Amino acid sequence: MVTVDARGFSCPVPLLMVQEEIKKSNPTELEVLTDAPCAVENIQRFAFHNGFQFEAVENGDEWTLKLTK
C-alpha cells in the first residue's frame, strides 16, 4: 500500500499530492494521512469521481483516509 503523508498542508495541497501519487504509481490501495478537515471532503469527492472506494478514520485532529480500487 502506498502512503501519502499530507499532514501540515492545507487545501488544496493534500488533494494535489494524492492526484500526483495516483498518476505516478497507479496504486490499487492508497493511504492518506491528513490533519486538514477540508482535505477529507475534497479527497472523498475525488475518490468517488475516479472509481475509488473511500474510508476515513478520525484519530483526534488527524484522519487516515483509505482509497481502494
PDB file of N, CA and C in Angstrom:
ATOM      1  N   MET A   1       0.843  -1.177   0.000  1.00  0.00           N
ATOM      2  CA  MET A   1       0.000   0.000   0.000  1.00  0.00           C
ATOM      3  C   MET A   1       0.892   1.245   0.000  1.00  0.00           C
ATOM      4  N   VAL A   2       0.522   2.205  -0.822  1.00  0.00           N
ATOM      5  CA  VAL A   2       1.236   3.468  -0.918  1.00  0.00           C
ATOM      6  C   VAL A   2       0.645   4.436   0.103  1.00  0.00           C
ATOM      7  N   THR A   3       1.495   5.213   0.771  1.00  0.00           N
ATOM      8  CA  THR A   3       1.033   6.193   1.761  1.00  0.00           C
ATOM      9  C   THR A   3       1.467   7.591   1.352  1.00  0.00           C
ATOM     10  N   VAL A   4       0.516   8.524   1.415  1.00  0.00           N
ATOM     11  CA  VAL A   4       0.794   9.935   1.187  1.00  0.00           C
ATOM     12  C   VAL A   4       0.619  10.644   2.525  1.00  0.00           C
ATOM     13  N   ASP A   5       1.685  11.259   3.013  1.00  0.00           N
ATOM     14  CA  ASP A   5       1.630  11.990   4.278  1.00  0.00           C
ATOM     15  C   ASP A   5       1.409  13.468   3.965  1.00  0.00           C
ATOM     16  N   ALA A   6       0.156  13.898   4.085  1.00  0.00           N
ATOM     17  CA  ALA A   6      -0.203  15.283   3.772  1.00  0.00           C
ATOM     18  C   ALA A   6      -0.437  16.102   5.039  1.00  0.00           C
ATOM     19  N   ARG A   7       0.014  15.607   6.172  1.00  0.00           N
ATOM     20  CA  ARG A   7      -0.152  16.353   7.425  1.00  0.00           C
ATOM     21  C   ARG A   7       0.660  17.636   7.363  1.00  0.00           C
ATOM     22  N   GLY A   8       0.048  18.723   7.867  1.00  0.00           N
ATOM     23  CA  GLY A   8       0.729  20.005   7.869  1.00  0.00           C
ATOM     24  C   GLY A   8       0.452  20.850   6.638  1.00  0.00           C
ATOM     25  N   PHE A   9      -0.264  20.291   5.660  1.00  0.00           N
ATOM     26  CA  PHE A   9      -0.595  21.025   4.448  1.00  0.00           C
ATOM     27  C   PHE A   9      -2.081  21.347   4.441  1.00  0.00           C
ATOM     28  N   SER A  10      -2.429  22.553   3.985  1.00  0.00           N
ATOM     29  CA  SER A  10      -3.839  22.919   3.870  1.00  0.00           C
ATOM     30  C   SER A  10      -4.286  22.760   2.415  1.00  0.00           C
ATOM     31  N   CYS A  11      -5.585  22.751   2.216  1.00  0.00           N
ATOM     32  CA  CYS A  11      -6.153  22.574   0.877  1.00  0.00           C
ATOM     33  C   CYS A  11      -5.682  23.686  -0.045  1.00  0.00           C
ATOM     34  N   PRO A  12      -5.443  23.354  -1.282  1.00  0.00           N
ATOM     35  CA  PRO A  12      -5.701  22.095  -1.980  1.00  0.00           C
ATOM     36  C   PRO A  12      -4.493  21.167  -2.048  1.00  0.00           C
ATOM     37  N   VAL A  13      -3.437  21.441  -1.297  1.00  0.00           N
ATOM     38  CA  VAL A  13      -2.199  20.666  -1.400  1.00  0.00           C
ATOM     39  C   VAL A  13      -2.402  19.167  -1.153  1.00  0.00           C
ATOM     40  N   PRO A  14      -3.136  18.727  -0.116  1.00  0.00           N
ATOM     41  CA  PRO A  14      -3.307  17.284   0.068  1.00  0.00           C
ATOM     42  C   PRO A  14      -3.950  16.597  -1.149  1.00  0.00           C
ATOM     43  N   LEU A  15      -4.946  17.230  -1.733  1.00  0.00           N
ATOM     44  CA  LEU A  15      -5.580  16.653  -2.922  1.00  0.00           C
ATOM     45  C   LEU A  15      -4.594  16.581  -4.079  1.00  0.00           C
ATOM     46  N   LEU A  16      -3.810  17.614  -4.268  1.00  0.00           N
ATOM     47  CA  LEU A  16      -2.810  17.609  -5.343  1.00  0.00           C
ATOM     48  C   LEU A  16      -1.769  16.519  -5.116  1.00  0.00           C
ATOM     49  N   MET A  17      -1.393  16.285  -3.863  1.00  0.00           N
ATOM     50  CA  MET A  17      -0.438  15.222  -3.547  1.00  0.00           C
ATOM     51  C   MET A  17      -1.021  13.856  -3.890  1.00  0.00           C
ATOM     52  N   VAL A  18      -2.311  13.661  -3.601  1.00  0.00           N
ATOM     53  CA  VAL A  18      -2.985  12.401  -3.921  1.00  0.00           C
ATOM     54  C   VAL A  18      -3.042  12.218  -5.437  1.00  0.00           C
ATOM     55  N   GLN A  19      -3.434  13.247  -6.152  1.00  0.00           N
ATOM     56  CA  GLN A  19      -3.522  13.157  -7.615  1.00  0.00           C
ATOM     57  C   GLN A  19      -2.164  12.832  -8.222  1.00  0.00           C
ATOM     58  N   GLU A  20      -1.100  13.459  -7.721  1.00  0.00           N
ATOM     59  CA  GLU A  20       0.245  13.209  -8.230  1.00  0.00           C
ATOM     60  C   GLU A  20       0.678  11.770  -7.971  1.00  0.00           C
ATOM     61  N   GLU A  21       0.396  11.257  -6.774  1.00  0.00           N
ATOM     62  CA  GLU A  21       0.780   9.877  -6.446  1.00  0.00           C
ATOM     63  C   GLU A  21       0.020   8.878  -7.313  1.00  0.00           C
ATOM     64  N   ILE A  22      -1.246   9.133  -7.567  1.00  0.00           N
ATOM     65  CA  ILE A  22      -2.034   8.226  -8.406  1.00  0.00           C
ATOM     66  C   ILE A  22      -1.497   8.218  -9.835  1.00  0.00           C
ATOM     67  N   LYS A  23      -1.134   9.377 -10.351  1.00  0.00           N
ATOM     68  CA  LYS A  23      -0.544   9.438 -11.701  1.00  0.00           C
ATOM     69  C   LYS A  23       0.780   8.704 -11.748  1.00  0.00           C
ATOM     70  N   LYS A  24       1.581   8.844 -10.687  1.00  0.00           N
ATOM     71  CA  LYS A  24       2.925   8.265 -10.651  1.00  0.00           C
ATOM     72  C   LYS A  24       2.901   6.749 -10.505  1.00  0.00           C
ATOM     73  N   SER A  25       2.118   6.238  -9.552  1.00  0.00           N
ATOM     74  CA  SER A  25       2.225   4.811  -9.229  1.00  0.00           C
ATOM     75  C   SER A  25       0.975   3.986  -9.514  1.00  0.00           C
ATOM     76  N   ASN A  26      -0.142   4.652  -9.864  1.00  0.00           N
ATOM     77  CA  ASN A  26      -1.398   3.951 -10.171  1.00  0.00           C
ATOM     78  C   ASN A  26      -1.710   2.843  -9.154  1.00  0.00           C
ATOM     79  N   PRO A  27      -1.780   3.190  -7.863  1.00  0.00           N
ATOM     80  CA  PRO A  27      -1.974   2.159  -6.824  1.00  0.00           C
ATOM     81  C   PRO A  27      -3.413   1.639  -6.793  1.00  0.00           C
ATOM     82  N   THR A  28      -3.575   0.411  -6.330  1.00  0.00           N
ATOM     83  CA  THR A  28      -4.920  -0.123  -6.104  1.00  0.00           C
ATOM     84  C   THR A  28      -5.382   0.232  -4.695  1.00  0.00           C
ATOM     85  N   GLU A  29      -4.419   0.516  -3.801  1.00  0.00           N
ATOM     86  CA  GLU A  29      -4.723   0.967  -2.443  1.00  0.00           C
ATOM     87  C   GLU A  29      -3.833   2.156  -2.114  1.00  0.00           C
ATOM     88  N   LEU A  30      -4.439   3.189  -1.574  1.00  0.00           N
ATOM     89  CA  LEU A  30      -3.698   4.395  -1.213  1.00  0.00           C
ATOM     90  C   LEU A  30      -4.157   4.850   0.156  1.00  0.00           C
ATOM     91  N   GLU A  31      -3.197   5.101   1.040  1.00  0.00           N
ATOM     92  CA  GLU A  31      -3.489   5.616   2.373  1.00  0.00           C
ATOM     93  C   GLU A  31      -3.037   7.070   2.418  1.00  0.00           C
ATOM     94  N   VAL A  32      -3.882   7.939   2.958  1.00  0.00           N
ATOM     95  CA  VAL A  32      -3.567   9.359   3.051  1.00  0.00           C
ATOM     96  C   VAL A  32      -3.677   9.779   4.511  1.00  0.00           C
ATOM     97  N   LEU A  33      -2.644  10.416   5.024  1.00  0.00           N
ATOM     98  CA  LEU A  33      -2.641  10.958   6.377  1.00  0.00           C
ATOM     99  C   LEU A  33      -2.818  12.459   6.257  1.00  0.00           C
ATOM    100  N   THR A  34      -3.814  13.012   6.927  1.00  0.00           N
ATOM    101  CA  THR A  34      -4.055  14.448   6.847  1.00  0.00           C
ATOM    102  C   THR A  34      -4.570  14.999   8.166  1.00  0.00           C
ATOM    103  N   ASP A  35      -4.354  16.282   8.357  1.00  0.00           N
ATOM    104  CA  ASP A  35      -4.904  16.966   9.523  1.00  0.00           C
ATOM    105  C   ASP A  35      -5.764  18.155   9.088  1.00  0.00           C
ATOM    106  N   ALA A  36      -6.129  18.192   7.805  1.00  0.00           N
ATOM    107  CA  ALA A  36      -6.950  19.273   7.253  1.00  0.00           C
ATOM    108  C   ALA A  36      -8.369  18.764   6.986  1.00  0.00           C
ATOM    109  N   PRO A  37      -9.359  19.245   7.743  1.00  0.00           N
ATOM    110  CA  PRO A  37     -10.731  18.754   7.559  1.00  0.00           C
ATOM    111  C   PRO A  37     -11.254  18.913   6.133  1.00  0.00           C
ATOM    112  N   CYS A  38     -10.896  20.012   5.467  1.00  0.00           N
ATOM    113  CA  CYS A  38     -11.389  20.203   4.098  1.00  0.00           C
ATOM    114  C   CYS A  38     -10.774  19.182   3.144  1.00  0.00           C
ATOM    115  N   ALA A  39      -9.576  18.685   3.455  1.00  0.00           N
ATOM    116  CA  ALA A  39      -8.939  17.679   2.604  1.00  0.00           C
ATOM    117  C   ALA A  39      -9.739  16.386   2.609  1.00  0.00           C
ATOM    118  N   VAL A  40     -10.343  16.051   3.745  1.00  0.00           N
ATOM    119  CA  VAL A  40     -11.147  14.828   3.832  1.00  0.00           C
ATOM    120  C   VAL A  40     -12.288  14.899   2.818  1.00  0.00           C
ATOM    121  N   GLU A  41     -13.009  16.014   2.796  1.00  0.00           N
ATOM    122  CA  GLU A  41     -14.129  16.170   1.867  1.00  0.00           C
ATOM    123  C   GLU A  41     -13.655  16.188   0.420  1.00  0.00           C
ATOM    124  N   ASN A  42     -12.586  16.924   0.138  1.00  0.00           N
ATOM    125  CA  ASN A  42     -12.086  17.029  -1.234  1.00  0.00           C
ATOM    126  C   ASN A  42     -11.580  15.692  -1.762  1.00  0.00           C
ATOM    127  N   ILE A  43     -10.857  14.959  -0.935  1.00  0.00           N
ATOM    128  CA  ILE A  43     -10.321  13.666  -1.363  1.00  0.00           C
ATOM    129  C   ILE A  43     -11.446  12.647  -1.502  1.00  0.00           C
ATOM    130  N   GLN A  44     -12.460  12.724  -0.641  1.00  0.00           N
ATOM    131  CA  GLN A  44     -13.610  11.829  -0.768  1.00  0.00           C
ATOM    132  C   GLN A  44     -14.316  12.073  -2.100  1.00  0.00           C
ATOM    133  N   ARG A  45     -14.527  13.324  -2.455  1.00  0.00           N
ATOM    134  CA  ARG A  45     -15.180  13.669  -3.722  1.00  0.00           C
ATOM    135  C   ARG A  45     -14.336  13.179  -4.910  1.00  0.00           C
ATOM    136  N   PHE A  46     -13.020  13.394  -4.828  1.00  0.00           N
ATOM    137  CA  PHE A  46     -12.108  12.927  -5.874  1.00  0.00           C
ATOM    138  C   PHE A  46     -12.183  11.405  -6.016  1.00  0.00           C
ATOM    139  N   ALA A  47     -12.177  10.700  -4.883  1.00  0.00           N
ATOM    140  CA  ALA A  47     -12.233   9.233  -4.907  1.00  0.00           C
ATOM    141  C   ALA A  47     -13.500   8.754  -5.586  1.00  0.00           C
ATOM    142  N   PHE A  48     -14.628   9.337  -5.229  1.00  0.00           N
ATOM    143  CA  PHE A  48     -15.911   8.947  -5.812  1.00  0.00           C
ATOM    144  C   PHE A  48     -15.908   9.129  -7.324  1.00  0.00           C
ATOM    145  N   HIS A  49     -15.401  10.250  -7.797  1.00  0.00           N
ATOM    146  CA  HIS A  49     -15.410  10.555  -9.230  1.00  0.00           C
ATOM    147  C   HIS A  49     -14.365   9.768 -10.018  1.00  0.00           C
ATOM    148  N   ASN A  50     -13.451   9.109  -9.326  1.00  0.00           N
ATOM    149  CA  ASN A  50     -12.395   8.376 -10.015  1.00  0.00           C
ATOM    150  C   ASN A  50     -12.422   6.875  -9.738  1.00  0.00           C
ATOM    151  N   GLY A  51     -13.547   6.371  -9.261  1.00  0.00           N
ATOM    152  CA  GLY A  51     -13.734   4.936  -9.119  1.00  0.00           C
ATOM    153  C   GLY A  51     -13.065   4.293  -7.921  1.00  0.00           C
ATOM    154  N   PHE A  52     -12.749   5.064  -6.896  1.00  0.00           N
ATOM    155  CA  PHE A  52     -12.154   4.509  -5.681  1.00  0.00           C
ATOM    156  C   PHE A  52     -13.211   4.363  -4.597  1.00  0.00           C
ATOM    157  N   GLN A  53     -13.089   3.319  -3.792  1.00  0.00           N
ATOM    158  CA  GLN A  53     -13.842   3.215  -2.551  1.00  0.00           C
ATOM    159  C   GLN A  53     -13.127   4.122  -1.553  1.00  0.00           C
ATOM    160  N   PHE A  54     -13.870   4.694  -0.619  1.00  0.00           N
ATOM    161  CA  PHE A  54     -13.283   5.659   0.310  1.00  0.00           C
ATOM    162  C   PHE A  54     -13.658   5.309   1.734  1.00  0.00           C
ATOM    163  N   GLU A  55     -12.669   5.376   2.607  1.00  0.00           N
ATOM    164  CA  GLU A  55     -12.900   5.153   4.037  1.00  0.00           C
ATOM    165  C   GLU A  55     -12.091   6.181   4.809  1.00  0.00           C
ATOM    166  N   ALA A  56     -12.695   6.785   5.819  1.00  0.00           N
ATOM    167  CA  ALA A  56     -11.998   7.765   6.649  1.00  0.00           C
ATOM    168  C   ALA A  56     -12.094   7.357   8.111  1.00  0.00           C
ATOM    169  N   VAL A  57     -10.963   7.392   8.802  1.00  0.00           N
ATOM    170  CA  VAL A  57     -10.917   7.102  10.229  1.00  0.00           C
ATOM    171  C   VAL A  57     -10.322   8.319  10.916  1.00  0.00           C
ATOM    172  N   GLU A  58     -11.073   8.885  11.860  1.00  0.00           N
ATOM    173  CA  GLU A  58     -10.616  10.066  12.583  1.00  0.00           C
ATOM    174  C   GLU A  58      -9.869   9.639  13.836  1.00  0.00           C
ATOM    175  N   ASN A  59      -8.691  10.237  14.024  1.00  0.00           N
ATOM    176  CA  ASN A  59      -7.858   9.982  15.203  1.00  0.00           C
ATOM    177  C   ASN A  59      -7.529  11.321  15.836  1.00  0.00           C
ATOM    178  N   GLY A  60      -8.427  11.842  16.666  1.00  0.00           N
ATOM    179  CA  GLY A  60      -8.200  13.152  17.268  1.00  0.00           C
ATOM    180  C   GLY A  60      -8.313  14.238  16.221  1.00  0.00           C
ATOM    181  N   ASP A  61      -7.199  14.949  15.966  1.00  0.00           N
ATOM    182  CA  ASP A  61      -7.167  16.028  14.986  1.00  0.00           C
ATOM    183  C   ASP A  61      -6.639  15.570  13.628  1.00  0.00           C
ATOM    184  N   GLU A  62      -6.461  14.277  13.450  1.00  0.00           N
ATOM    185  CA  GLU A  62      -5.934  13.747  12.193  1.00  0.00           C
ATOM    186  C   GLU A  62      -6.875  12.692  11.632  1.00  0.00           C
ATOM    187  N   TRP A  63      -6.762  12.454  10.331  1.00  0.00           N
ATOM    188  CA  TRP A  63      -7.542  11.432   9.656  1.00  0.00           C
ATOM    189  C   TRP A  63      -6.621  10.521   8.870  1.00  0.00           C
ATOM    190  N   THR A  64      -7.002   9.256   8.812  1.00  0.00           N
ATOM    191  CA  THR A  64      -6.377   8.301   7.922  1.00  0.00           C
ATOM    192  C   THR A  64      -7.416   7.948   6.879  1.00  0.00           C
ATOM    193  N   LEU A  65      -7.121   8.265   5.635  1.00  0.00           N
ATOM    194  CA  LEU A  65      -8.036   8.002   4.532  1.00  0.00           C
ATOM    195  C   LEU A  65      -7.527   6.819   3.738  1.00  0.00           C
ATOM    196  N   LYS A  66      -8.427   5.957   3.330  1.00  0.00           N
ATOM    197  CA  LYS A  66      -8.045   4.812   2.510  1.00  0.00           C
ATOM    198  C   LYS A  66      -8.851   4.836   1.225  1.00  0.00           C
ATOM    199  N   LEU A  67      -8.140   4.844   0.111  1.00  0.00           N
ATOM    200  CA  LEU A  67      -8.749   4.780  -1.208  1.00  0.00           C
ATOM    201  C   LEU A  67      -8.408   3.425  -1.789  1.00  0.00           C
ATOM    202  N   THR A  68      -9.403   2.707  -2.249  1.00  0.00           N
ATOM    203  CA  THR A  68      -9.211   1.366  -2.781  1.00  0.00           C
ATOM    204  C   THR A  68      -9.930   1.236  -4.109  1.00  0.00           C
ATOM    205  N   LYS A  69      -9.252   0.647  -5.080  1.00  0.00           N
ATOM    206  CA  LYS A  69      -9.872   0.406  -6.393  1.00  0.00           C
ATOM    207  C   LYS A  69     -10.511  -0.947  -6.384  1.00  0.00           C
TER     208      LYS A  69
END
